[in-house]
Amino acid sequence: MQLYTIETGLFKLDGGAMFGVVPKSIWNRTNPADQNNLCTWAMRCLLIQEGKRLVLVDTGIGEKQDQKFFDHYYLHGADTLDKSLAKHGFGRTDITDVLLTHLHFDHCGGAIARDQEGNLVAAFPNATYWSNEEHWNWATLPNEREKASFLKENILPIRESGQLRFLPTTDGTSFMEDVRIRLTGGHTAAMMLPQISYKGKTILYMADLLPSTGHLPLPYVMAYDMFPLTTLKEKRHYLTEALEGQYILYFEHDPVNECCTLQQTEKGIRVGELFKLSDLD
Ligand SMILES: [Zn+2]
């Protein structure tokens, strides 16, 4: 198996919303806000190459929305999904599977593209798209608080493409050899975290359970989360398991850090070593 980091660019989100009850005077030290109180975040996907399969985990925000939408999120940085795939010698048609941790726009926007006539079509024509039924039902009948994150144009065309499949919502479900799906429900219903055995290590793709290293302290839970106390419980559970198992955490939204190990400190579980996925090669 080979893993590749796929950077799809940077965007900005309100720092207060990203850190929930934590005051700005504290989070601003690690994640400095701009004049609009916005902080920069990565949209870092992951590519898993195993035999004939080429699995893309999440897709970034995509390119099909209008300028007004993108202006709202201040997209920046030189990386794009296509450029990052090309860097490793791949293109969209090579992708056999797209594993969507959840259907918020910054994770699944790139799953759908516009064709030359402007129709919304699967951006990866040869891929099976993986979600789960519980999350799909939640995302397609969204509550008012989460509605702005679930965009119809990102979601419904996946089903219309005929390429959608559901995974069982059992924690630890096997997705493929050396890849299991871990389940969480605090950020949104039935979010899936791929757990990968790689080069003798265990890598956990944190998605929005732990967006960045700045979110390691337990009460640093995003205001975006639907069930913050569930997130708190899940953070405790996964961080303890990851510390004991010496897992490597892989961050989707950390603007700087790709991966870290953990260590126990007097204050709680914190960053051990920081490194890039390619450092494992
Ligand atoms: Zn999310």
Short mmCIF file of C-alpha atoms and ligand atoms in Angstrom, two decimals:
data_model
loop_
_atom_site.label_atom_id
_atom_site.label_comp_id
_atom_site.label_asym_id
_atom_site.label_seq_id
_atom_site.Cartn_x
_atom_site.Cartn_y
_atom_site.Cartn_z
CA MET A 1 0.00 0.00 0.00
CA GLN A 2 1.07 3.55 -0.65
CA LEU A 3 -0.46 6.70 0.85
CA TYR A 4 -0.24 10.18 -0.66
CA THR A 5 -1.18 13.52 0.86
CA ILE A 6 -3.57 15.40 -1.42
CA GLU A 7 -3.69 19.11 -0.63
CA THR A 8 -6.68 20.83 -2.26
CA GLY A 9 -6.07 24.39 -1.06
CA LEU A 10 -6.70 26.62 1.93
CA PHE A 11 -9.85 28.40 3.08
CA LYS A 12 -10.96 30.54 5.99
CA LEU A 13 -13.54 30.00 8.70
CA ASP A 14 -14.54 32.05 11.72
CA GLY A 15 -12.06 31.35 14.52
CA GLY A 16 -14.71 31.56 17.21
CA ALA A 17 -16.90 28.98 15.49
CA MET A 18 -13.88 26.70 15.10
CA PHE A 19 -13.04 26.76 18.81
CA GLY A 20 -16.48 26.79 20.44
CA VAL A 21 -16.34 27.91 24.08
CA VAL A 22 -12.59 28.67 24.04
CA PRO A 23 -11.93 32.43 24.21
CA LYS A 24 -10.14 34.16 21.33
CA SER A 25 -7.38 35.35 23.66
CA ILE A 26 -6.36 31.70 23.92
CA TRP A 27 -6.94 30.21 20.46
CA ASN A 28 -5.53 33.26 18.70
CA ARG A 29 -2.05 32.32 19.94
CA THR A 30 -2.00 29.07 17.99
CA ASN A 31 -4.34 30.06 15.15
CA PRO A 32 -4.02 33.80 14.54
CA ALA A 33 -7.17 35.40 13.12
CA ASP A 34 -7.27 38.06 10.38
CA GLN A 35 -9.10 41.41 10.68
CA ASN A 36 -12.42 39.61 10.09
CA ASN A 37 -11.78 37.04 12.83
CA LEU A 38 -11.20 34.37 10.21
CA CYS A 39 -8.49 31.70 10.53
CA THR A 40 -6.88 29.74 7.71
CA TRP A 41 -7.53 26.00 7.36
CA ALA A 42 -6.36 23.31 5.00
CA MET A 43 -8.56 20.94 3.02
CA ARG A 44 -6.17 18.00 3.05
CA CYS A 45 -7.41 14.80 1.49
CA LEU A 46 -5.70 11.43 1.38
CA LEU A 47 -5.05 9.01 -1.47
CA ILE A 48 -4.75 5.28 -0.75
CA GLN A 49 -3.20 3.10 -3.43
CA GLU A 50 -3.67 -0.61 -2.80
CA GLY A 51 -3.39 -3.11 -5.66
CA LYS A 52 -5.71 -1.92 -8.42
CA ARG A 53 -7.65 0.38 -6.14
CA LEU A 54 -7.02 4.10 -5.82
CA VAL A 55 -9.14 5.50 -3.02
CA LEU A 56 -9.59 9.22 -2.45
CA VAL A 57 -10.64 10.15 1.09
CA ASP A 58 -12.68 13.39 0.88
CA THR A 59 -12.44 15.82 -2.02
CA GLY A 60 -12.12 19.39 -0.72
CA ILE A 61 -14.54 22.18 -1.65
CA GLY A 62 -14.52 21.64 -5.44
CA GLU A 63 -14.75 24.21 -8.22
CA LYS A 64 -18.39 24.36 -9.26
CA GLN A 65 -19.85 27.00 -6.91
CA ASP A 66 -20.15 30.63 -7.94
CA GLN A 67 -17.62 33.32 -7.09
CA LYS A 68 -19.82 34.74 -4.35
CA PHE A 69 -19.75 31.44 -2.48
CA PHE A 70 -15.99 31.05 -2.85
CA ASP A 71 -15.37 34.70 -1.82
CA HIS A 72 -17.14 33.91 1.40
CA TYR A 73 -14.50 31.28 2.23
CA TYR A 74 -11.42 33.13 0.92
CA LEU A 75 -9.95 30.22 -1.02
CA HIS A 76 -6.21 30.61 -1.37
CA GLY A 77 -2.96 28.71 -1.77
CA ALA A 78 -1.42 27.13 -4.85
CA ASP A 79 -2.68 23.57 -4.36
CA THR A 80 -5.67 22.07 -6.13
CA LEU A 81 -7.05 18.55 -6.17
CA ASP A 82 -6.04 18.03 -9.81
CA LYS A 83 -2.53 19.39 -9.30
CA SER A 84 -2.00 17.23 -6.24
CA LEU A 85 -3.21 14.09 -8.03
CA ALA A 86 -0.98 14.92 -11.01
CA LYS A 87 2.03 15.33 -8.74
CA HIS A 88 1.80 11.59 -8.05
CA GLY A 89 1.02 10.68 -11.65
CA PHE A 90 -2.76 10.32 -11.30
CA GLY A 91 -5.83 11.94 -12.78
CA ARG A 92 -9.52 11.92 -11.88
CA THR A 93 -10.33 8.96 -14.11
CA ASP A 94 -7.84 6.79 -12.19
CA ILE A 95 -9.79 7.07 -8.93
CA THR A 96 -11.69 3.83 -8.22
CA ASP A 97 -13.28 4.86 -4.90
CA VAL A 98 -14.21 8.11 -3.20
CA LEU A 99 -14.68 7.70 0.54
CA LEU A 100 -16.62 10.66 1.95
CA THR A 101 -16.14 11.07 5.70
CA HIS A 102 -19.28 13.22 5.70
CA LEU A 103 -21.16 15.47 3.29
CA HIS A 104 -20.25 18.97 4.53
CA PHE A 105 -19.23 21.13 1.55
CA ASP A 106 -15.55 21.44 2.48
CA HIS A 107 -15.28 17.63 2.40
CA CYS A 108 -17.46 16.60 -0.55
CA GLY A 109 -17.68 19.68 -2.82
CA GLY A 110 -15.08 18.22 -5.16
CA ALA A 111 -17.06 15.01 -5.60
CA ILE A 112 -19.29 16.69 -8.20
CA ALA A 113 -18.22 18.85 -11.14
CA ARG A 114 -19.91 20.61 -14.06
CA ASP A 115 -19.64 19.11 -17.52
CA GLN A 116 -19.34 21.26 -20.66
CA GLU A 117 -23.11 21.84 -20.75
CA GLY A 118 -23.11 22.91 -17.11
CA ASN A 119 -24.73 19.71 -15.80
CA LEU A 120 -23.70 18.44 -12.40
CA VAL A 121 -21.88 15.14 -12.83
CA ALA A 122 -19.57 12.86 -10.87
CA ALA A 123 -16.07 14.40 -10.86
CA PHE A 124 -14.62 10.88 -10.73
CA PRO A 125 -16.44 9.01 -13.50
CA ASN A 126 -14.96 5.59 -12.72
CA ALA A 127 -15.27 5.71 -8.94
CA THR A 128 -17.66 4.19 -6.46
CA TYR A 129 -18.69 6.86 -3.96
CA TRP A 130 -18.96 5.64 -0.36
CA SER A 131 -21.19 7.16 2.33
CA ASN A 132 -23.53 5.47 4.79
CA GLU A 133 -27.31 5.40 4.98
CA GLU A 134 -27.59 7.10 8.37
CA HIS A 135 -25.45 10.05 7.32
CA TRP A 136 -27.06 10.24 3.90
CA ASN A 137 -30.54 10.49 5.40
CA TRP A 138 -29.33 13.08 7.88
CA ALA A 139 -27.66 15.17 5.15
CA THR A 140 -30.55 15.08 2.71
CA LEU A 141 -33.10 16.19 5.34
CA PRO A 142 -30.90 18.72 7.15
CA ASN A 143 -31.85 20.62 10.27
CA GLU A 144 -31.76 24.43 10.12
CA ARG A 145 -28.51 24.66 12.10
CA GLU A 146 -26.55 22.40 9.78
CA LYS A 147 -28.30 23.21 6.51
CA ALA A 148 -25.67 25.70 5.31
CA SER A 149 -23.06 22.91 5.32
CA PHE A 150 -25.12 20.39 3.29
CA LEU A 151 -25.46 21.74 -0.24
CA LYS A 152 -27.91 19.92 -2.49
CA GLU A 153 -25.68 20.36 -5.54
CA ASN A 154 -22.88 18.45 -3.77
CA ILE A 155 -25.05 15.59 -2.60
CA LEU A 156 -28.01 14.74 -4.83
CA PRO A 157 -25.97 14.34 -8.06
CA ILE A 158 -23.93 11.63 -6.35
CA ARG A 159 -27.05 9.49 -6.05
CA GLU A 160 -28.19 10.45 -9.57
CA SER A 161 -24.84 9.29 -10.98
CA GLY A 162 -25.63 5.73 -9.85
CA GLN A 163 -22.16 5.55 -8.28
CA LEU A 164 -23.27 5.81 -4.63
CA ARG A 165 -22.88 2.89 -2.21
CA PHE A 166 -23.41 2.70 1.53
CA LEU A 167 -21.09 1.20 4.12
CA PRO A 168 -22.49 -0.42 7.26
CA THR A 169 -22.55 1.84 10.31
CA THR A 170 -20.68 -0.55 12.56
CA ASP A 171 -17.53 0.82 14.18
CA GLY A 172 -14.50 -0.97 12.76
CA THR A 173 -16.15 -2.12 9.51
CA SER A 174 -13.56 -3.33 7.04
CA PHE A 175 -13.40 -1.12 3.93
CA MET A 176 -10.50 -2.90 2.24
CA GLU A 177 -7.40 -4.75 3.36
CA ASP A 178 -5.69 -2.64 6.04
CA VAL A 179 -8.43 0.01 6.08
CA ARG A 180 -11.22 0.06 8.67
CA ILE A 181 -13.95 2.62 9.18
CA ARG A 182 -14.33 4.20 12.61
CA LEU A 183 -17.60 5.91 13.41
CA THR A 184 -18.34 9.11 15.29
CA GLY A 185 -21.54 11.05 15.88
CA GLY A 186 -20.66 14.31 17.65
CA HIS A 187 -19.74 16.52 14.69
CA THR A 188 -22.55 15.21 12.53
CA ALA A 189 -24.45 11.92 12.27
CA ALA A 190 -22.31 8.87 11.44
CA MET A 191 -19.11 10.58 10.31
CA MET A 192 -16.55 8.02 9.10
CA LEU A 193 -12.84 8.08 10.00
CA PRO A 194 -10.62 5.76 7.95
CA GLN A 195 -8.12 3.88 10.10
CA ILE A 196 -5.22 2.56 8.05
CA SER A 197 -2.46 0.05 8.85
CA TYR A 198 0.58 1.38 7.02
CA LYS A 199 4.25 0.53 7.25
CA GLY A 200 3.76 -1.07 10.65
CA LYS A 201 1.85 1.96 12.03
CA THR A 202 -1.80 2.83 12.53
CA ILE A 203 -2.93 6.06 10.89
CA LEU A 204 -6.24 7.65 11.87
CA TYR A 205 -7.73 10.22 9.47
CA MET A 206 -9.30 12.66 11.94
CA ALA A 207 -11.71 14.54 9.60
CA ASP A 208 -13.77 16.90 11.79
CA LEU A 209 -13.43 14.99 15.06
CA LEU A 210 -10.08 16.77 15.50
CA PRO A 211 -9.61 19.33 12.74
CA SER A 212 -6.12 20.47 13.81
CA THR A 213 -3.45 20.07 16.46
CA GLY A 214 -4.93 23.22 18.05
CA HIS A 215 -8.02 21.14 18.90
CA LEU A 216 -6.27 18.51 21.04
CA PRO A 217 -7.35 19.82 24.47
CA LEU A 218 -10.67 18.12 25.28
CA PRO A 219 -12.92 21.19 25.62
CA TYR A 220 -11.73 22.63 22.28
CA VAL A 221 -14.84 21.46 20.44
CA MET A 222 -16.12 23.31 17.37
CA ALA A 223 -19.33 25.34 17.64
CA TYR A 224 -20.24 23.70 14.32
CA ASP A 225 -20.68 20.34 16.05
CA MET A 226 -24.25 19.09 16.37
CA PHE A 227 -23.64 17.20 19.62
CA PRO A 228 -20.68 18.77 21.44
CA LEU A 229 -20.88 16.48 24.48
CA THR A 230 -20.74 13.47 22.18
CA THR A 231 -17.68 14.98 20.50
CA LEU A 232 -16.11 15.44 23.94
CA LYS A 233 -16.70 11.78 24.77
CA GLU A 234 -15.41 10.68 21.38
CA LYS A 235 -12.29 12.84 21.65
CA ARG A 236 -11.51 11.30 25.02
CA HIS A 237 -12.10 7.80 23.66
CA TYR A 238 -10.10 8.16 20.43
CA LEU A 239 -7.21 10.14 21.96
CA THR A 240 -6.79 7.56 24.72
CA GLU A 241 -6.90 4.72 22.20
CA ALA A 242 -4.47 6.55 19.90
CA LEU A 243 -2.05 7.28 22.72
CA GLU A 244 -2.08 3.66 23.92
CA GLY A 245 -1.80 2.27 20.38
CA GLN A 246 0.82 4.85 19.35
CA TYR A 247 -1.32 5.87 16.39
CA ILE A 248 -0.43 8.59 13.96
CA LEU A 249 -3.14 11.24 13.64
CA TYR A 250 -3.65 12.74 10.16
CA PHE A 251 -5.23 16.21 10.09
CA GLU A 252 -7.55 17.34 7.33
CA HIS A 253 -7.83 20.99 8.37
CA ASP A 254 -4.57 21.84 10.16
CA PRO A 255 -3.06 24.65 8.05
CA VAL A 256 0.51 23.60 8.87
CA ASN A 257 0.74 20.13 10.38
CA GLU A 258 -0.11 16.96 8.49
CA CYS A 259 0.53 14.30 11.11
CA CYS A 260 1.40 13.87 14.74
CA THR A 261 1.93 11.27 17.40
CA LEU A 262 0.66 11.82 20.93
CA GLN A 263 2.15 11.98 24.41
CA GLN A 264 0.67 12.15 27.88
CA THR A 265 1.44 15.41 29.69
CA GLU A 266 0.30 16.88 33.02
CA LYS A 267 -2.29 18.90 31.10
CA GLY A 268 -3.64 15.91 29.21
CA ILE A 269 -2.90 14.24 25.88
CA ARG A 270 -0.88 16.54 23.64
CA VAL A 271 1.25 16.51 20.48
CA GLY A 272 4.26 14.21 20.56
CA GLU A 273 6.08 14.51 17.24
CA LEU A 274 4.97 16.47 14.18
CA PHE A 275 5.80 15.26 10.69
CA LYS A 276 4.59 14.76 7.14
CA LEU A 277 3.10 11.52 5.88
CA SER A 278 5.88 11.30 3.29
CA ASP A 279 8.41 11.22 6.15
CA LEU A 280 7.25 7.63 6.76
CA ASP A 281 8.53 6.52 3.34
ZN ZN B 1 -17.64 18.96 8.80
#
